[in-house]
Amino acid sequence: MDTIAAIATAQKPSAVGIVRISGSDTEKILSTVFTPASGMPSENILPRRMVYGTIRDANGGVLDHGLAVRFSEQHSYTGEDSAELHCHGSPVVLNEVLQACFAAGARQARAGEFTKRAFLNGKMDLTEAEAVIDLIDAETAEAAHNAALQIDGALRRLIDKSYDALLEITSRFYAVVDYPDEDIEDLTREKTEQALAQTENMLERLLSTYSRGRLLKSGAATAMIGAPNAGKSSLLNALVGYDRAIVTDVAGTTRDTVEEKCVVGGVLLRLIDTAGIRETDDTVERIGVERSRRAVEQADLVLALIDGSEPFSPEDLDTLDLASECGKPWILVLTKGDLPQRKQELSLSGALAPRAVVSLSAKTGEGIALLEKSVAEVFPNGEAPDGTLLTNARQADAAQRALACVKAAKDALDSGMTPDVVLTEAEEAMTALGELTGRTAREDMVARIFERFCVGK
């Protein structure tokens, strides 16, 4: 492959910045742009040893003084000869160093190309590659822990075990058919049933993790609903820690949904501040109210906000009806707790009752801790992630198709169909499992996965 280079650190001033190089011409490029302070040739730098020296441009001019480290293909991230230049973290300096690498023969790396090369060179499978971007994007310690374990191969090992069990079924069958004169032990019905049952159990357990994995990675969609001026935008600002939404005394300020992520009670939430629930003749506001209702339909959690300093209004009752009938877990939040409270006692019970009733003040922060506790109770962490959570729709879809094929193979076996029918379904299941790890992934699907990565990773 040709040699690529890219800035691997953020494009903003920092103490240290890194330029990565990978490909067959890495040693030549490194010797062109880097001169060790010791005077030894760059090609004599031992792998995985940091060396101090001078980084130069195409004309030999000094760009920076920094460190270089190179990696042999056996021990590199990409599975190719590669190197890193550690410079001072000025975006100008880093771009000049990158241009020097281009002048020496490298080209600009595309988004995710370093990790894609690692996948193509067998250094990692697709679940591990996807976990790299999950780790970069992790917004909670729990999400980072799960991604780190997946990079270490936890999910791949689980999938490979079932793949190998199905491979044993299919390969043994074809060996017996193709080499009838050889002394090959025939595959028994009991072993076939056992392999299919174990794979079915694994896939069902794996699919059951998707809900938690999705919330861990993307956050729980949390619709904040209530009458105009119930305090939705004030609460959103208090939770995210800055003035994300406009707050005024004028009712109906929020016309569209406003979304922001934050961690509440250790749970990553995608807070959605919605337009006030009320009847209105304003066309724009009416569209906003309709979007509020759609946000509730798509939410994982609903925060129903009611101004605790005012008597119940028809809009408050509409809010309670919407929350209690949405079929989603919801928390009733009585706002403006710093003012005298005038709300009457509520009589909400049974399946339609809120998970909790919290009185708080977004202005003073009183009651926020109780809200955090209530959110944590709705989404309990349970056991620490073991790296086998499905975290995206691609993985869940492949697992679902594999499970359907395994069940079809079991049904075919139980109904007495010929072995080739069972084997066909087992092979389809293997194909779907192979998509999870990349064994059977199509080129366009692989390309789409790595498009999500940043340049330099």
XYZ file of C-alpha atoms in Angstrom:
457
model
C 0.000 0.000 0.000
C 1.042 3.603 -0.479
C 2.207 5.627 2.504
C -0.237 7.888 4.329
C 0.189 10.660 6.863
C -2.136 12.739 9.017
C -2.301 14.845 12.146
C -3.511 12.522 14.896
C -4.266 15.103 17.580
C -6.820 17.883 17.867
C -6.339 20.924 15.637
C -6.010 23.435 18.455
C -3.050 24.742 20.480
C -1.762 22.152 22.952
C 1.448 21.059 24.634
C 2.066 18.175 22.226
C 0.789 17.284 18.771
C 1.352 14.094 16.776
C 1.744 13.405 13.062
C 1.302 9.747 12.082
C 2.857 7.989 9.089
C 2.092 4.467 7.834
C 3.104 2.515 4.766
C 6.022 1.003 2.894
C 7.914 4.305 2.542
C 7.733 5.217 6.217
C 11.460 4.779 6.831
C 12.397 6.912 3.802
C 9.979 9.690 4.797
C 11.160 9.652 8.407
C 14.810 9.912 7.351
C 13.908 12.886 5.138
C 12.012 14.941 7.717
C 13.731 13.932 10.983
C 17.344 14.165 12.082
C 18.267 12.548 15.440
C 20.189 14.832 17.769
C 22.702 12.035 18.328
C 23.759 12.250 14.686
C 22.860 8.674 13.879
C 20.875 8.024 10.670
C 17.100 7.920 11.118
C 16.953 4.441 9.619
C 18.971 3.192 12.606
C 16.307 4.229 15.112
C 15.262 1.098 16.959
C 11.528 0.254 16.813
C 9.470 1.488 19.763
C 12.228 3.790 21.022
C 11.593 7.525 21.371
C 14.401 9.602 19.867
C 14.929 13.351 20.231
C 15.867 15.379 17.180
C 15.052 18.054 14.624
C 12.055 18.032 12.286
C 12.761 19.703 8.947
C 10.790 20.889 5.918
C 11.402 19.908 2.298
C 14.243 22.449 1.987
C 15.992 21.320 5.158
C 14.732 24.221 7.241
C 13.990 23.627 10.911
C 10.287 23.249 11.720
C 10.505 22.041 15.311
C 12.507 20.047 17.818
C 10.665 16.979 18.992
C 10.521 13.219 19.270
C 10.180 10.432 16.734
C 9.251 6.815 17.202
C 8.877 4.134 14.575
C 7.140 0.741 14.619
C 7.820 -2.381 12.587
C 4.861 -3.905 10.788
C 4.698 -6.754 13.322
C 4.167 -4.367 16.237
C 2.380 -1.384 14.724
C -1.237 -0.294 14.999
C -1.813 -0.626 11.250
C 0.176 -3.809 10.586
C 2.543 -1.760 8.392
C 5.811 0.058 8.975
C 4.746 3.253 10.691
C 6.060 6.193 12.678
C 4.975 9.136 14.770
C 6.440 12.611 15.066
C 5.725 14.285 18.418
C 5.918 18.052 18.042
C 4.837 21.126 19.933
C 1.068 21.322 19.557
C 0.740 24.425 17.402
C -1.713 23.780 14.529
C 0.617 25.786 12.249
C 3.632 23.669 13.172
C 1.716 20.423 12.792
C 0.449 21.395 9.357
C 3.982 22.346 8.267
C 5.286 18.983 9.496
C 2.483 17.229 7.624
C 3.350 19.141 4.433
C 6.972 18.020 4.831
C 5.765 14.407 4.984
C 3.746 14.952 1.804
C 6.772 16.431 0.062
C 8.774 13.341 1.071
C 6.257 10.991 -0.568
C 3.283 10.471 1.717
C -0.313 11.370 0.895
C -3.104 12.661 3.108
C -4.795 9.846 5.015
C -8.534 9.585 4.613
C -10.939 9.457 7.549
C -10.347 6.269 9.534
C -7.712 4.991 7.123
C -5.176 4.011 9.790
C -7.770 1.841 11.551
C -9.070 0.517 8.227
C -5.564 -0.657 7.370
C -5.351 -2.310 10.786
C -8.548 -4.212 9.924
C -7.390 -5.155 6.416
C -4.037 -6.331 7.771
C -5.673 -8.545 10.391
C -4.707 -6.472 13.430
C -8.331 -6.145 14.526
C -11.823 -7.230 13.481
C -14.823 -4.961 12.812
C -16.156 -5.099 16.371
C -12.759 -3.954 17.649
C -12.527 -1.245 14.985
C -15.996 0.083 15.837
C -15.002 0.064 19.494
C -12.150 2.461 18.661
C -14.607 5.162 17.608
C -16.848 4.256 20.559
C -13.896 4.859 22.892
C -13.088 8.186 21.247
C -16.730 9.276 21.512
C -17.339 7.838 25.019
C -19.090 10.341 27.296
C -19.252 8.232 30.460
C -16.722 6.032 32.245
C -19.022 3.048 31.733
C -19.108 3.576 27.953
C -15.324 3.951 27.839
C -14.875 0.741 29.855
C -17.117 -1.253 27.513
C -15.332 0.100 24.431
C -11.899 -0.673 25.865
C -12.907 -4.286 26.527
C -14.273 -4.587 22.977
C -10.982 -3.296 21.574
C -9.383 -6.076 23.582
C -11.578 -8.585 21.696
C -14.292 -9.469 24.235
C -17.152 -9.319 21.692
C -15.115 -10.938 18.920
C -14.216 -13.939 21.102
C -17.866 -14.506 21.978
C -18.956 -14.383 18.332
C -16.045 -16.488 17.088
C -16.965 -19.271 19.508
C -20.418 -19.626 17.932
C -19.055 -19.174 14.420
C -16.575 -21.990 14.995
C -19.345 -24.245 16.371
C -21.389 -23.735 13.180
C -18.255 -24.200 11.073
C -17.708 -27.572 12.740
C -21.220 -28.641 11.677
C -20.871 -27.554 8.058
C -17.283 -28.668 7.486
C -17.897 -32.114 8.993
C -20.965 -32.591 6.779
C -19.107 -31.643 3.589
C -16.103 -33.776 4.536
C -18.285 -36.866 4.907
C -20.066 -36.170 1.601
C -16.930 -35.327 -0.401
C -14.707 -38.061 1.027
C -16.958 -41.068 1.681
C -14.017 -43.494 1.684
C -12.151 -41.660 4.426
C -12.572 -42.621 8.058
C -14.325 -39.387 9.095
C -16.682 -39.457 12.057
C -20.191 -38.529 10.964
C -21.829 -35.609 12.732
C -24.526 -36.828 15.094
C -27.928 -35.235 15.509
C -27.153 -34.597 19.180
C -24.019 -32.585 18.377
C -25.880 -30.591 15.753
C -28.702 -29.791 18.177
C -26.202 -28.821 20.860
C -24.271 -26.456 18.568
C -27.454 -24.798 17.304
C -28.890 -24.437 20.816
C -25.675 -22.891 22.152
C -25.548 -20.440 19.261
C -29.216 -19.544 19.722
C -28.699 -18.865 23.432
C -25.624 -16.729 22.744
C -27.404 -14.635 20.121
C -30.489 -14.116 22.267
C -28.333 -12.962 25.153
C -26.327 -10.727 22.820
C -29.434 -9.086 21.371
C -30.768 -8.475 24.865
C -27.756 -6.215 25.484
C -28.521 -3.864 22.594
C -30.904 -1.633 24.517
C -28.345 -1.015 27.242
C -25.495 -0.720 24.750
C -27.387 1.851 22.670
C -28.177 3.952 25.738
C -24.589 3.611 26.939
C -23.224 4.894 23.651
C -25.808 7.407 22.453
C -27.605 8.360 25.662
C -31.249 8.051 26.666
C -33.500 10.332 24.636
C -35.224 12.416 27.319
C -38.188 14.570 26.357
C -38.790 17.531 28.654
C -42.448 18.493 28.354
C -44.712 20.962 30.071
C -46.813 24.068 29.665
C -45.166 27.264 28.434
C -42.977 28.785 31.150
C -43.021 25.576 33.206
C -39.254 25.858 33.498
C -38.079 23.376 30.844
C -35.384 25.577 29.353
C -34.200 26.701 32.795
C -33.821 23.077 33.897
C -31.983 22.144 30.704
C -29.546 25.030 31.248
C -29.048 24.012 34.885
C -28.289 20.408 33.937
C -25.880 21.146 31.081
C -24.168 23.916 33.037
C -24.563 26.847 30.647
C -27.276 28.868 28.876
C -28.063 26.443 26.050
C -31.746 27.448 25.694
C -33.317 30.912 25.729
C -35.127 31.691 28.984
C -37.600 34.579 29.226
C -40.834 35.411 31.018
C -42.630 35.359 27.656
C -44.657 32.180 27.150
C -43.918 30.206 24.004
C -40.259 31.230 23.595
C -39.237 27.674 22.605
C -40.759 27.009 19.180
C -38.675 23.982 18.197
C -36.969 21.144 20.020
C -33.541 21.947 21.491
C -31.256 18.972 22.167
C -28.180 18.699 24.373
C -26.287 15.830 26.016
C -25.317 15.698 29.674
C -24.701 13.126 32.395
C -27.411 13.036 35.070
C -27.069 10.570 37.928
C -24.290 8.783 36.063
C -26.586 8.275 33.055
C -25.934 9.911 29.689
C -29.117 11.742 28.658
C -29.996 13.423 25.378
C -32.162 16.159 26.817
C -34.793 17.442 24.401
C -36.305 20.775 25.411
C -39.691 20.955 23.692
C -42.210 23.641 22.876
C -44.812 24.262 25.599
C -47.859 22.006 25.458
C -50.892 24.196 24.806
C -53.545 25.042 22.249
C -52.408 27.909 20.038
C -53.389 29.728 16.857
C -49.765 30.530 16.074
C -48.812 28.307 13.120
C -45.125 28.087 14.042
C -45.822 27.374 17.697
C -48.409 24.735 16.744
C -45.767 22.935 14.660
C -43.459 23.081 17.695
C -46.135 21.529 19.906
C -46.599 18.709 17.409
C -42.861 18.096 17.424
C -43.012 17.953 21.207
C -45.534 15.130 20.996
C -43.340 13.264 18.510
C -40.356 13.695 20.823
C -42.352 11.950 23.567
C -43.161 9.058 21.227
C -39.467 8.540 20.452
C -38.149 9.133 23.981
C -36.622 6.638 26.398
C -37.564 8.855 29.345
C -40.014 11.727 29.837
C -39.592 14.572 32.311
C -43.019 16.156 32.826
C -42.469 19.659 34.217
C -45.173 21.566 36.068
C -44.777 24.991 37.660
C -45.153 24.226 41.359
C -45.749 27.882 42.237
C -49.033 28.125 40.316
C -52.404 26.304 40.582
C -53.103 23.559 38.065
C -53.956 24.788 34.583
C -55.541 22.958 31.625
C -52.051 22.862 30.055
C -50.697 21.127 33.170
C -53.392 18.480 32.910
C -52.557 17.993 29.215
C -48.918 17.499 30.211
C -49.849 14.863 32.796
C -52.106 13.071 30.310
C -49.369 13.020 27.663
C -46.768 11.697 30.096
C -48.959 9.067 31.742
C -50.288 7.726 28.433
C -47.013 7.623 26.497
C -46.030 4.166 27.742
C -42.536 5.375 28.645
C -40.984 5.768 32.101
C -41.557 9.309 33.301
C -40.675 11.553 36.196
C -42.908 14.357 37.430
C -40.863 17.480 38.133
C -42.411 20.321 40.146
C -40.374 23.379 39.221
C -39.667 26.786 40.752
C -39.179 25.336 44.213
C -37.609 28.612 45.326
C -41.086 30.235 45.141
C -44.073 29.539 47.423
C -45.671 26.287 46.252
C -49.360 26.356 45.315
C -49.927 22.996 43.624
C -52.614 20.738 45.029
C -51.886 17.129 45.957
C -51.691 14.750 43.000
C -53.532 11.436 42.838
C -51.463 9.473 40.307
C -51.169 5.743 40.894
C -50.918 2.394 39.178
C -49.223 1.753 35.853
C -49.661 5.367 34.765
C -47.913 6.806 37.821
C -44.530 8.520 37.481
C -41.394 6.701 38.586
C -40.748 9.605 40.948
C -42.027 13.047 41.907
C -39.256 15.620 42.324
C -39.589 19.197 43.533
C -36.665 21.397 42.520
C -35.435 24.860 41.673
C -33.329 25.312 38.555
C -32.396 28.750 39.928
C -30.899 27.588 43.248
C -30.096 23.963 42.369
C -32.189 22.637 45.243
C -33.668 19.245 44.339
C -31.316 18.585 41.390
C -29.570 15.835 43.371
C -32.928 14.113 43.927
C -33.624 14.271 40.179
C -30.226 12.683 39.494
C -31.031 9.890 41.954
C -34.426 9.309 40.299
C -32.880 9.116 36.822
C -30.277 6.617 38.059
C -33.093 4.432 39.427
C -34.837 4.426 36.022
C -31.627 3.295 34.299
C -29.748 1.152 36.844
C -26.205 0.306 35.805
C -26.456 -3.325 36.823
C -23.256 -5.291 36.327
C -20.217 -3.520 34.933
C -19.979 -3.851 31.134
C -17.956 -6.888 30.094
C -17.296 -5.690 26.554
C -20.030 -7.819 24.968
C -22.729 -5.156 24.610
C -24.031 -4.503 21.111
C -23.794 -0.744 20.626
C -25.035 0.010 17.123
C -27.811 -0.907 14.711
C -25.465 -2.660 12.266
C -24.379 -5.136 14.915
C -27.942 -5.704 16.126
C -29.205 -6.298 12.581
C -26.506 -8.875 11.831
C -27.139 -10.668 15.131
C -30.898 -10.697 14.490
C -30.440 -12.249 11.033
C -28.047 -14.846 12.427
C -30.562 -15.750 15.140
C -33.377 -16.142 12.593
C -31.229 -18.519 10.535
C -30.229 -20.581 13.571
C -33.872 -20.933 14.581
C -34.757 -21.965 11.027
C -32.001 -24.583 11.124
C -33.363 -25.957 14.408
C -36.882 -26.094 12.993
C -35.616 -27.919 9.901
C -33.781 -30.424 12.075
C -36.791 -30.993 14.335
C -39.176 -31.478 11.406
C -36.990 -34.125 9.812
C -35.875 -32.177 6.731
C -32.839 -33.332 4.794
C -29.426 -32.311 6.182
C -28.744 -29.915 3.305
C -31.635 -27.688 4.444
C -30.176 -27.513 7.953
C -26.731 -26.795 6.511
C -28.036 -24.009 4.262
C -29.529 -22.180 7.229
C -26.393 -22.748 9.316
C -24.245 -21.270 6.552
C -26.522 -18.226 6.337
C -26.117 -17.779 10.088
C -22.336 -17.962 9.666
C -22.484 -15.274 6.985
C -24.402 -12.952 9.308
C -22.005 -13.660 12.194
C -19.135 -12.992 9.810
C -20.591 -9.560 9.073
C -20.333 -8.752 12.775
C -16.603 -9.426 12.897
C -15.771 -8.609 9.272
C -15.089 -12.132 8.007
C -17.850 -11.849 5.408
C -18.436 -8.086 5.361
C -18.994 -6.426 1.998
C -16.516 -3.794 0.858
C -19.134 -1.026 0.770
C -20.213 -1.829 4.340
C -16.618 -1.706 5.568
C -16.102 1.631 3.819
C -19.233 3.046 5.447
C -18.037 2.017 8.916
C -14.675 3.779 8.585
C -16.261 6.936 7.195
C -17.405 7.623 10.784
C -13.818 7.985 11.964
C -11.844 11.202 12.187
C -8.797 11.832 10.013
C -5.687 10.562 11.797
C -7.322 7.523 13.405
